[in-house]
Every structure is written in structure tokens, then in C-alpha cells.
XYZ file of C-alpha atoms in Angstrom:
575
model
C -111.264 136.689 36.288
C -110.606 134.932 39.588
C -113.331 136.220 41.904
C -111.178 135.502 44.962
C -107.936 136.981 43.718
C -109.679 140.125 42.406
C -112.474 140.320 44.940
C -113.520 143.973 45.560
C -113.198 143.450 49.319
C -109.654 142.152 48.919
C -108.700 145.125 46.740
C -110.104 147.435 49.417
C -108.379 145.393 52.164
C -111.491 144.825 54.286
C -113.733 141.988 55.516
C -117.054 141.704 53.717
C -119.108 142.830 56.727
C -117.380 146.230 56.956
C -119.697 149.172 57.359
C -120.154 151.870 54.727
C -118.144 154.249 56.913
C -115.254 151.768 57.077
C -115.369 151.307 53.330
C -115.156 155.026 52.617
C -112.351 155.531 55.132
C -110.387 152.676 53.549
C -110.874 154.092 50.059
C -109.610 157.501 51.218
C -106.543 155.931 52.779
C -105.663 154.033 49.607
C -106.023 157.221 47.529
C -103.770 159.240 49.828
C -101.038 156.626 49.504
C -101.535 156.550 45.780
C -101.083 160.333 45.570
C -97.557 160.030 46.959
C -96.824 157.032 44.736
C -97.146 154.348 47.350
C -99.339 151.252 47.636
C -100.903 150.657 51.005
C -100.925 147.057 52.344
C -103.600 145.655 54.653
C -104.113 142.588 56.839
C -106.768 141.199 54.430
C -104.425 141.136 51.416
C -103.724 137.388 52.023
C -100.751 136.996 49.634
C -101.378 133.221 49.269
C -104.347 134.107 47.004
C -101.913 135.525 44.464
C -100.648 138.905 43.307
C -102.798 141.930 44.127
C -103.129 145.070 42.010
C -104.264 148.097 44.043
C -104.197 151.297 42.046
C -106.776 154.149 41.924
C -108.518 152.628 38.917
C -108.857 149.207 40.563
C -109.990 150.785 43.801
C -112.656 152.821 42.026
C -113.798 149.726 40.120
C -113.964 147.686 43.324
C -115.949 150.376 45.098
C -118.467 150.607 42.271
C -118.956 146.840 42.277
C -120.217 146.803 45.847
C -122.358 149.913 45.802
C -125.575 147.891 45.550
C -126.666 145.594 48.325
C -127.150 142.506 46.159
C -123.602 142.918 44.780
C -122.161 143.232 48.256
C -123.829 139.955 49.195
C -122.608 138.311 45.980
C -118.944 139.206 46.533
C -119.203 138.480 50.259
C -119.866 134.835 49.344
C -116.339 134.778 47.888
C -114.665 136.568 50.782
C -114.468 136.549 54.562
C -116.581 138.134 57.284
C -115.452 138.801 60.830
C -118.415 137.841 62.976
C -117.139 136.565 66.280
C -114.299 135.204 68.304
C -113.727 132.078 66.162
C -113.519 134.186 63.011
C -111.078 136.595 64.658
C -108.713 133.769 65.605
C -108.859 132.052 62.228
C -108.462 135.336 60.318
C -105.463 136.195 62.486
C -103.853 132.917 61.415
C -104.544 133.797 57.796
C -102.900 137.234 58.213
C -99.796 135.431 59.390
C -100.018 132.951 56.499
C -100.872 130.029 58.792
C -103.531 128.613 56.480
C -103.715 125.119 57.972
C -104.321 126.473 61.469
C -107.046 128.753 60.185
C -108.759 125.794 58.541
C -108.419 123.731 61.699
C -109.927 126.513 63.800
C -113.010 126.850 61.643
C -113.451 123.090 61.233
C -113.253 122.483 65.000
C -116.040 124.981 65.562
C -118.191 123.513 62.800
C -119.847 120.655 64.636
C -122.536 120.279 61.986
C -123.073 121.321 58.374
C -126.560 122.501 59.348
C -126.459 126.274 58.999
C -127.436 128.219 62.110
C -127.196 131.808 63.305
C -124.094 130.834 65.288
C -122.109 129.153 62.512
C -123.120 130.816 59.223
C -119.957 132.987 59.228
C -117.781 129.950 59.966
C -119.348 128.064 57.039
C -118.872 131.009 54.684
C -115.271 131.677 55.729
C -114.189 128.034 55.652
C -115.747 127.456 52.235
C -114.120 130.640 50.870
C -110.714 129.496 52.087
C -111.230 126.020 50.612
C -112.213 127.560 47.279
C -109.095 129.734 47.339
C -106.851 126.769 48.070
C -108.545 124.787 45.276
C -108.155 127.435 42.556
C -105.379 129.873 43.342
C -101.686 129.734 42.429
C -102.389 127.947 39.106
C -103.298 124.679 40.798
C -106.524 122.818 41.363
C -107.689 120.758 44.315
C -110.880 118.834 43.569
C -111.515 117.816 47.162
C -111.421 121.372 48.542
C -113.375 122.619 45.535
C -116.189 120.114 46.077
C -116.384 120.765 49.823
C -116.462 124.503 49.225
C -119.347 124.346 46.724
C -121.310 122.076 49.027
C -120.963 124.411 52.024
C -121.793 127.507 49.977
C -124.937 125.815 48.689
C -126.067 124.931 52.189
C -125.542 128.515 53.298
C -127.413 130.128 50.403
C -130.330 127.715 50.614
C -130.682 127.944 54.392
C -133.155 130.090 56.289
C -130.190 131.689 58.080
C -128.949 133.232 54.844
C -130.999 136.303 55.728
C -128.738 136.691 58.794
C -125.696 136.453 56.553
C -127.094 139.106 54.213
C -127.967 141.436 57.087
C -124.455 141.045 58.496
C -122.914 142.024 55.174
C -125.276 144.874 54.259
C -125.778 146.137 57.805
C -129.555 145.870 57.778
C -132.335 143.444 56.964
C -133.292 143.448 53.311
C -135.479 141.426 50.999
C -133.344 138.920 49.150
C -134.127 137.192 45.880
C -132.352 133.926 46.528
C -132.821 132.747 42.958
C -130.751 135.660 41.670
C -128.114 135.190 44.365
C -127.922 131.485 43.593
C -127.657 132.014 39.844
C -124.966 134.657 40.305
C -122.997 132.312 42.541
C -123.247 129.464 40.004
C -122.144 131.691 37.111
C -119.186 132.883 39.137
C -118.111 129.346 39.978
C -118.390 128.311 36.325
C -116.259 131.272 35.271
C -113.744 130.544 38.035
C -113.414 126.878 37.055
C -113.323 127.411 33.289
C -109.538 127.771 33.177
C -109.155 124.366 34.851
C -111.625 122.375 32.772
C -110.230 119.377 30.886
C -106.669 120.356 31.735
C -103.961 118.049 33.130
C -104.461 117.903 36.899
C -107.477 120.124 36.344
C -111.236 119.726 36.577
C -113.463 117.337 34.670
C -116.913 118.581 33.628
C -118.616 115.679 35.356
C -116.866 116.529 38.624
C -117.897 120.139 38.255
C -121.541 119.199 37.754
C -121.462 116.721 40.620
C -120.118 119.434 42.910
C -123.617 120.961 42.758
C -125.373 117.763 43.793
C -126.734 119.358 47.002
C -128.339 122.164 45.005
C -131.950 122.123 43.689
C -132.790 120.279 40.445
C -133.237 123.557 38.587
C -129.742 124.638 39.530
C -128.165 121.334 38.577
C -129.949 121.390 35.204
C -128.788 124.955 34.714
C -125.183 123.957 35.417
C -125.270 120.888 33.181
C -127.049 122.889 30.489
C -124.064 125.213 30.302
C -122.086 122.252 29.012
C -124.713 120.062 27.356
C -126.752 122.578 25.357
C -124.018 122.937 22.743
C -123.449 119.210 22.100
C -127.190 118.524 22.222
C -127.929 121.226 19.662
C -125.121 119.947 17.445
C -126.501 116.396 17.486
C -130.012 117.573 16.690
C -128.754 119.733 13.804
C -126.724 116.841 12.394
C -129.767 114.571 12.555
C -131.855 117.094 10.593
C -129.127 117.543 7.989
C -128.815 113.778 7.548
C -132.580 113.432 7.225
C -132.527 115.920 4.356
C -129.566 114.201 2.688
C -131.303 110.855 2.955
C -134.418 112.283 1.335
C -132.442 113.888 -1.502
C -130.037 111.009 -2.100
C -131.331 107.685 -0.702
C -128.806 105.658 -2.712
C -126.036 106.976 -0.451
C -127.961 106.590 2.811
C -125.300 104.240 4.168
C -122.619 106.915 3.881
C -124.980 109.511 5.323
C -125.483 107.295 8.389
C -121.739 106.700 8.890
C -120.992 110.408 8.566
C -123.742 111.282 11.050
C -122.420 108.899 13.678
C -118.837 110.055 13.160
C -119.821 113.715 13.536
C -121.770 113.291 16.778
C -120.044 110.351 18.457
C -117.914 112.431 20.830
C -120.819 114.709 21.704
C -123.021 111.720 22.483
C -120.334 110.183 24.687
C -120.024 113.509 26.474
C -123.771 113.718 27.121
C -123.807 110.154 28.402
C -120.927 110.993 30.706
C -122.725 114.068 32.042
C -126.256 112.731 32.294
C -125.810 108.978 32.491
C -127.569 106.509 30.212
C -130.630 106.341 32.482
C -131.345 110.058 32.264
C -134.473 110.783 30.219
C -132.657 113.558 28.346
C -129.942 111.167 27.178
C -132.459 108.461 26.277
C -134.461 110.892 24.151
C -131.501 112.124 22.105
C -130.039 108.595 21.855
C -133.364 107.257 20.540
C -133.653 110.119 18.079
C -130.142 109.516 16.742
C -130.639 105.747 16.566
C -133.939 106.184 14.701
C -132.319 108.316 12.016
C -129.397 105.928 11.542
C -131.827 102.999 11.347
C -133.936 104.828 8.777
C -130.800 105.370 6.693
C -130.217 101.610 6.767
C -133.842 100.899 5.798
C -133.810 103.358 2.901
C -130.447 102.084 1.682
C -131.652 98.486 1.755
C -134.852 99.404 -0.094
C -132.853 101.117 -2.843
C -130.688 98.078 -3.615
C -132.841 95.135 -2.555
C -133.843 94.232 -6.107
C -130.421 94.880 -7.595
C -128.812 91.990 -9.471
C -125.322 93.489 -9.034
C -125.137 94.513 -5.365
C -126.457 92.956 -2.167
C -127.135 95.652 0.488
C -127.502 93.174 3.366
C -124.056 93.468 4.967
C -123.866 97.273 4.850
C -127.436 97.682 6.087
C -126.759 95.318 8.990
C -123.562 97.162 9.901
C -125.390 100.507 10.038
C -128.265 99.031 12.022
C -125.820 97.658 14.591
C -124.215 101.092 14.897
C -127.648 102.423 15.818
C -128.151 99.599 18.322
C -124.770 100.328 19.945
C -125.962 103.814 20.873
C -128.132 102.195 23.529
C -131.689 103.173 22.558
C -134.638 102.143 24.686
C -138.304 101.244 24.351
C -139.882 101.006 20.892
C -136.681 102.165 19.199
C -134.744 99.244 20.658
C -137.477 96.769 19.688
C -137.551 98.115 16.142
C -133.774 97.804 15.880
C -133.826 94.230 17.160
C -136.463 93.280 14.579
C -134.504 94.833 11.726
C -131.260 93.177 12.800
C -133.017 89.796 12.786
C -134.547 90.398 9.346
C -131.265 91.559 7.852
C -129.453 88.555 9.281
C -132.049 86.272 7.718
C -131.598 88.100 4.423
C -127.846 87.536 4.585
C -128.318 83.874 5.453
C -130.567 83.467 2.383
C -128.004 84.880 -0.029
C -127.131 81.472 -1.491
C -130.801 80.795 -2.242
C -131.162 84.192 -3.925
C -128.136 83.431 -6.095
C -129.735 80.113 -7.054
C -132.924 81.873 -8.120
C -131.178 84.610 -10.052
C -132.506 84.667 -13.609
C -135.957 83.355 -12.751
C -136.871 85.935 -10.153
C -139.156 87.778 -12.544
C -140.799 84.501 -13.600
C -141.553 83.675 -9.976
C -142.898 87.181 -9.369
C -145.070 86.872 -12.511
C -146.641 83.625 -11.307
C -147.181 85.074 -7.831
C -148.905 88.091 -9.339
C -151.141 85.893 -11.508
C -152.097 83.792 -8.494
C -153.140 86.942 -6.674
C -155.063 88.264 -9.692
C -156.976 84.993 -10.138
C -158.515 85.397 -6.701
C -160.018 88.734 -7.752
C -161.302 87.657 -11.196
C -164.823 86.287 -11.887
C -165.024 82.477 -11.811
C -165.138 81.569 -15.497
C -163.581 78.822 -17.588
C -161.976 81.436 -19.845
C -160.265 83.139 -16.900
C -158.900 79.815 -15.654
C -157.694 78.910 -19.124
C -155.957 82.261 -19.591
C -154.368 81.919 -16.157
C -152.945 78.451 -16.792
C -151.734 79.263 -20.301
C -150.027 82.467 -19.080
C -148.241 80.677 -16.213
C -147.113 77.609 -18.153
C -144.142 79.236 -20.006
C -142.910 80.811 -16.761
C -143.137 77.465 -15.008
C -141.144 75.901 -17.829
C -138.387 78.498 -17.309
C -138.312 77.833 -13.572
C -138.219 74.099 -14.231
C -135.304 74.471 -16.656
C -133.339 76.489 -14.058
C -134.086 74.470 -10.926
C -134.939 71.028 -12.281
C -138.197 69.041 -12.293
C -137.671 67.640 -8.802
C -136.796 70.947 -7.123
C -138.965 71.602 -4.079
C -139.534 75.291 -4.841
C -140.455 74.578 -8.476
C -142.927 71.874 -7.467
C -144.414 74.178 -4.862
C -144.978 76.975 -7.408
C -146.323 74.645 -10.110
C -148.624 72.950 -7.598
C -149.926 76.336 -6.481
C -150.903 77.144 -10.067
C -152.654 73.781 -10.555
C -154.386 73.922 -7.189
C -155.677 77.473 -7.678
C -157.016 76.653 -11.144
C -158.561 73.435 -9.853
C -160.318 75.272 -7.028
C -161.979 77.644 -9.475
C -162.997 74.811 -11.841
C -164.537 72.809 -9.019
C -166.464 75.875 -7.884
C -167.756 76.563 -11.429
C -168.934 72.973 -12.019
C -170.550 72.721 -8.582
C -172.514 75.910 -9.144
C -173.713 74.644 -12.531
C -174.934 71.389 -10.963
C -176.790 73.316 -8.279
C -178.449 75.352 -11.047
C -179.693 72.147 -12.719
C -181.171 70.883 -9.448
C -183.001 74.164 -8.912
C -184.435 74.205 -12.444
C -185.756 70.621 -12.120
C -188.267 71.893 -9.576
C -189.846 74.222 -12.188
C -191.225 71.581 -14.691
C -194.799 72.375 -16.118
C -197.404 70.748 -18.432
C -197.824 72.307 -21.891
C -201.345 71.420 -23.059
C -200.882 72.798 -26.556
C -198.071 70.342 -27.316
C -199.186 67.439 -25.087
C -195.724 67.632 -23.452
C -194.028 68.495 -20.182
C -191.929 71.688 -20.340
C -188.583 71.001 -18.602
C -186.345 74.063 -17.959
C -183.535 71.785 -16.685
C -182.951 70.627 -20.218
C -181.424 74.017 -21.041
C -179.317 74.055 -17.857
C -178.241 70.474 -18.523
C -176.982 71.586 -21.900
C -175.117 74.474 -20.269
C -173.675 72.107 -17.641
C -172.577 69.738 -20.374
C -170.754 72.589 -22.142
C -169.119 73.737 -18.911
C -167.987 70.225 -17.978
C -166.542 69.692 -21.429
C -164.569 72.963 -21.227
C -163.381 72.156 -17.695
C -162.301 68.680 -18.790
C -160.333 70.172 -21.652
C -158.282 72.555 -19.488
C -157.803 69.831 -16.892
C -156.379 67.541 -19.544
C -153.898 70.312 -20.272
C -153.114 70.758 -16.576
C -152.525 67.017 -16.225
C -149.219 67.482 -18.064
C -147.944 69.933 -15.410
C -145.757 68.948 -12.450
C -147.268 68.763 -8.985
C -146.500 67.569 -5.499
C -147.823 64.168 -4.524
C -150.743 65.546 -2.490
C -151.863 67.944 -5.206
C -151.516 65.232 -7.877
C -153.769 62.932 -5.811
C -156.405 65.624 -5.407
C -156.180 66.532 -9.095
C -156.734 62.956 -10.232
C -159.698 62.521 -7.897
C -161.404 65.613 -9.294
C -160.497 64.695 -12.875
C -162.095 61.268 -12.371
C -165.237 62.846 -10.914
C -165.426 65.261 -13.816
C -165.034 62.427 -16.330
C -167.826 60.464 -14.651
C -170.054 63.514 -14.723
C -169.322 64.043 -18.397
C -170.265 60.408 -19.189
C -173.480 60.674 -17.201
C -174.462 63.805 -19.060
C -173.804 62.084 -22.408
C -176.042 59.114 -21.482
C -178.748 61.464 -20.288
C -178.649 63.329 -23.597
C -179.160 60.065 -25.595
C -182.071 59.159 -23.375
C -183.658 62.561 -23.913
C -183.586 62.151 -27.723
C -185.392 58.717 -27.557
C -188.000 59.952 -25.144
C -188.788 62.946 -27.401
C -189.618 60.623 -30.363
C -191.791 58.387 -28.212
C -193.714 61.425 -26.964
C -194.528 62.478 -30.533
C -195.764 58.970 -31.466
C -197.702 58.729 -28.217
C -199.479 62.000 -28.963
C -200.545 60.860 -32.471
C -201.708 57.453 -31.292
C -203.656 59.123 -28.510
C -205.516 61.169 -31.082
C -206.303 58.000 -33.089
C -207.604 56.232 -30.017
C -209.790 59.171 -29.131
C -211.298 59.165 -32.631
C -211.877 55.377 -32.568
C -213.487 55.386 -29.109
C -215.741 58.295 -30.000
C -216.884 56.797 -33.317
C -220.017 54.814 -32.044
C -221.337 57.858 -30.240
C -220.706 60.073 -33.198
C -222.763 57.764 -35.474
C -225.822 58.188 -33.245
C -225.489 61.938 -33.131
C -224.636 62.628 -36.764
C -227.385 62.459 -39.453
C -226.982 59.741 -42.068
C -226.615 62.255 -44.829
C -223.691 63.720 -43.087
C -222.421 60.429 -41.715
C -221.187 59.078 -45.034
C -219.307 62.247 -45.691
C -217.932 62.313 -42.123
C -216.891 58.668 -42.302
C -214.996 59.302 -45.417
C -213.318 62.303 -43.851
C -212.377 60.360 -40.711
C -210.936 57.557 -42.750
C -208.947 60.098 -44.680
C -207.719 61.712 -41.480
C -206.834 58.289 -40.079
C -204.809 57.436 -43.154
C -203.039 60.813 -42.908
C -202.288 60.233 -39.219
C -200.929 56.760 -39.856
C -198.665 58.137 -42.587
C -197.532 60.937 -40.237
C -196.636 58.404 -37.488
C -194.660 56.352 -40.003
C -192.841 59.477 -41.189
C -191.963 60.509 -37.613
C -190.667 57.043 -36.837
C -188.582 57.061 -40.020
C -186.917 60.392 -39.298
C -186.410 59.530 -35.655
C -184.446 56.500 -36.724
C -182.566 58.295 -39.486
C -181.388 61.203 -37.302
C -180.926 59.393 -34.025
C -177.353 60.724 -33.552
C -178.255 64.427 -33.729
C -179.196 66.461 -30.576
């Protein structure tokens, strides 16, 4: 309903500041004419506002609408008041249909848009006339519409609005401006609805901008009337897509395209209303972009390892759709990173094609390299590692060739990792030998020095031999020049260590034989040196018997030394 064309004061044919007595008298007049089948005309009919229906029903409806004070003020904002000489002249022009002269009269007396007690009626009347010109007779004038809304806002928000209300109601009353303001806004929105998005009509952005002089709450309320629907739709579509992506990640690319298609127009509308710098637009744009990006990520993850389909191009396309929305902050940074990664993935397609067929072999070797770092450092673990990797390396070599850079890099990594463990094992064994050499003790029962390092030397010898064996196997594997140089250096050191241990073992066997002989001879010497003293101490009766016994013992000892020497020579090659 057009609040100007069907304004209760217009139907009653009176200015909005008419007294209650004038209202009742006018109603009675209209009814009397109606009883004889006639329609009474009045000066305030203003035919340029459009056709007027004035029957008993309409009159009764109009009267009931302005029974309460707040309603009288509400409808007065969309009608005229006669509050002085200037108003009388301008209203007289309107009665005669001289609209331009009425406008000129009010404009000439409006020196400033600041509302005062002298001009509040001029501001109200001029803005009402401008609103009528802008919306009546099935036409729309944006300029008059905008000026009218601006003036009405200044009037309602001014301190002088109390004067306006008192003039309309006839007495001072307490006014809830928030309710008056909201009622005015709702009425304007209803009035302009028939002109929205029509040819030569009103654009939503222009309607919202018409309230630019109003408080933030009012402007948000106005924009919310148009943005709440699209905003809710976008949020609902995002939630639906999130669920679809969770249920069916393989089709995440299609989910993302459908989401953008469904909300594109609504997003454009919100950007048009709010602007891309508005926090409300940035929040919904970021939320939408995040969901589309996540669709691309999930889609890529589903097909990344596929041998039949490369998801790079589609994932990049979807990610760029998200970027085109214009997200900000962390969302934009995340999008930029993913675009870069996807582009790199696409650029590496040829390399992936080259490695097709040996991908699992490469992954196997990589996994073994990682596992070796966690395993205990033992020769058996190194051996198992090298033997397990060798067939995979052979497959990679057959596919890429022996001189291929990637193959050499992988093979060298295997050799280098195994070599590192072997070096660590051998070094620790040598340190163990050095520590045990400090623990040597004299064993008086055997006339010998107990040497714990002999056991550790044997263990070191075994370890070195095992390490040398696996290194001989590794020597047949391909390596880069630097790794080959390091390998040979360590192999040479290991070989030298093995030789030194072998010589030490031979020396140990000879020294053991000499110690046995030395012990026996020592006993003989002790007996010989002690003999003169024993003769003096031992009685002659016993001496002959003792001499014979000593000679017998001496013969036995000499035979024992000969036997030891014989067996030492015979078994000289056994440890």
C-alpha cells in the first residue's frame, strides 16, 4: 500500500496537525455525503498523488488508524502539516496543482537542513512532497526519493522532533524515537518494494544508501532486510556441501563447483550491498572460500596416488575459484600456498610419469631408510637392510638407468646409511677394547697376567670380519662419486684394522707358549738355587731320598717342557 496515496489524513481530507474536534467534524461531513450517495472532495485531496477512494469503510479505517498518538505521528511523517505562513502559501499552490511553485516556496524558506523550531514543518512538508513525486503515478525519481529520506531522517533524529510531535498530537507527549524510526523505515521499504529492480526503478544499493544519514543500527536493519536471506542461503549451502564432502570425498570437485554456482549471485549481491571491505562480507567470503578450498584438498588427497587419474588440474581450478572470491587474512595465505603447491605438482607431472612403475620400490627404500634409524645398531640389522633394499634398487636401476641422478641418489642413500651404522658399531667395539685394557691383573695361581681385553679383541675381530663382509657386498652397489670416495676410505680403514687384529692374534699365541715354558724354567731355577741350603737343613738320611726325588722331579719337568714345546710347534695355527 502506498502510504501517501492512502494516507489516513488524505482520506479524511485534513492536514496532519488537525485537532480532534476537526477530525470528528470532517468524519461527520463525509458520512452525511455518503448517506445521500455523494463523495465529498476537500482541498487536501491532491489529485497528483493518484486516485482516492473515500467511502464509509475507508473513512472508518482511516479514523481508527490515527486514534493513538504514536500512529498519528507516524502517518503525519507521510503527510503535510499547516504550521505557519510559508506552509499556507505552499499548500495553497498544491491545492491548485502548482507543485513546482510549492516546492520552490518551501526550498526558499529552508536556508539550512539543520532542524529548528521554525523550520521543522517546512522540512516535513517538503520531504513528503518529494517522496510523493518520487513514488506516485507509477514512476520513480531517485533524486527526490533520496532527498526525501535524508530530510525525514534529520527531522526524526533532531531534538526538535518533540515539537513536531506536539504539533501533530496537540500536546507534549513522551516519544519512543526508536519505534518511530523503525516504523518509518518499514513504511519506506514497503513503499519502495514495487520499484525494486524494475526498469527505471530502484536498485537495492540505492535504497540502502538513501539511509546513509541514519544511525548504524538503522542502516544495518535496512540492509539486513535484503541481506539476511542471501546470507542464510550461502551459509546453508556451505553446510550442505561440507556434509556431502564428508560422505563422498571422491566427488569433492563437483561439490565445490555446485556450491559456487548456487551461491554466486547471492555473494555478488552481498558484495554490492556491503562492499568487499565490510567485515560481514569478508567473513562470509572467507567461510565460502575455506569450504571450496577444503573440497579441493580432499579431492586431491583421494586421487593423489592414483595411477590412472591426475587430480592436479581440477584441484587447481577449484582452488582458484576460491581465490577469486576475494578472501582475506589467513584464508588468502592458505589459498596462495595451495595454489603454489598444486602448480608445482602439475609441473612435475612428466617426472611422475617417468617414475611410474617404480614408485612403490622408491617408497619401500624410503621406508627402510627411516626404519634403520630406529633399529638397534647391529651387523645383522645392517645386513638385513642392505639385502632388502638391493632388489628394489635393481628395479629402479633397470627403469631409470645406472647413470640416472635419482637412482644414484637413492642407492647412495642406502650405502651411506648402512656405512654410518657400521662405522658406529666398529668404533664402539674399539672403545670397548681400550677400556678393558685398563683392567689387566696378575694371577698368582697361574703365574700369568689376566687380560680382559683378549675377550673384547676377539669380539672386535668378529665384528670387523662381519662388517667387512657386508661392505664387500655393498661395494658392488652404485654410488655417487662423493659417497664412493667415503666408502673406499672406510673400507680401507676396516681392512687395515682386520689385518692388525690378525697379526695381534698370532703374537698372542706365541707369547702364551713362552709364558708356559718360562713358568716351568722358573720352577727349575728355584729348585737349583735352593739346593745348597736344603742340603744343610735336611738330615743325611733324608737327603739321599730327597735328592732322588728332586732328580726325578727335574726329569719330569724337563720332559714336560719338551712336551709343551712340541705341542706349541705342532698346533701353532690354532687359536
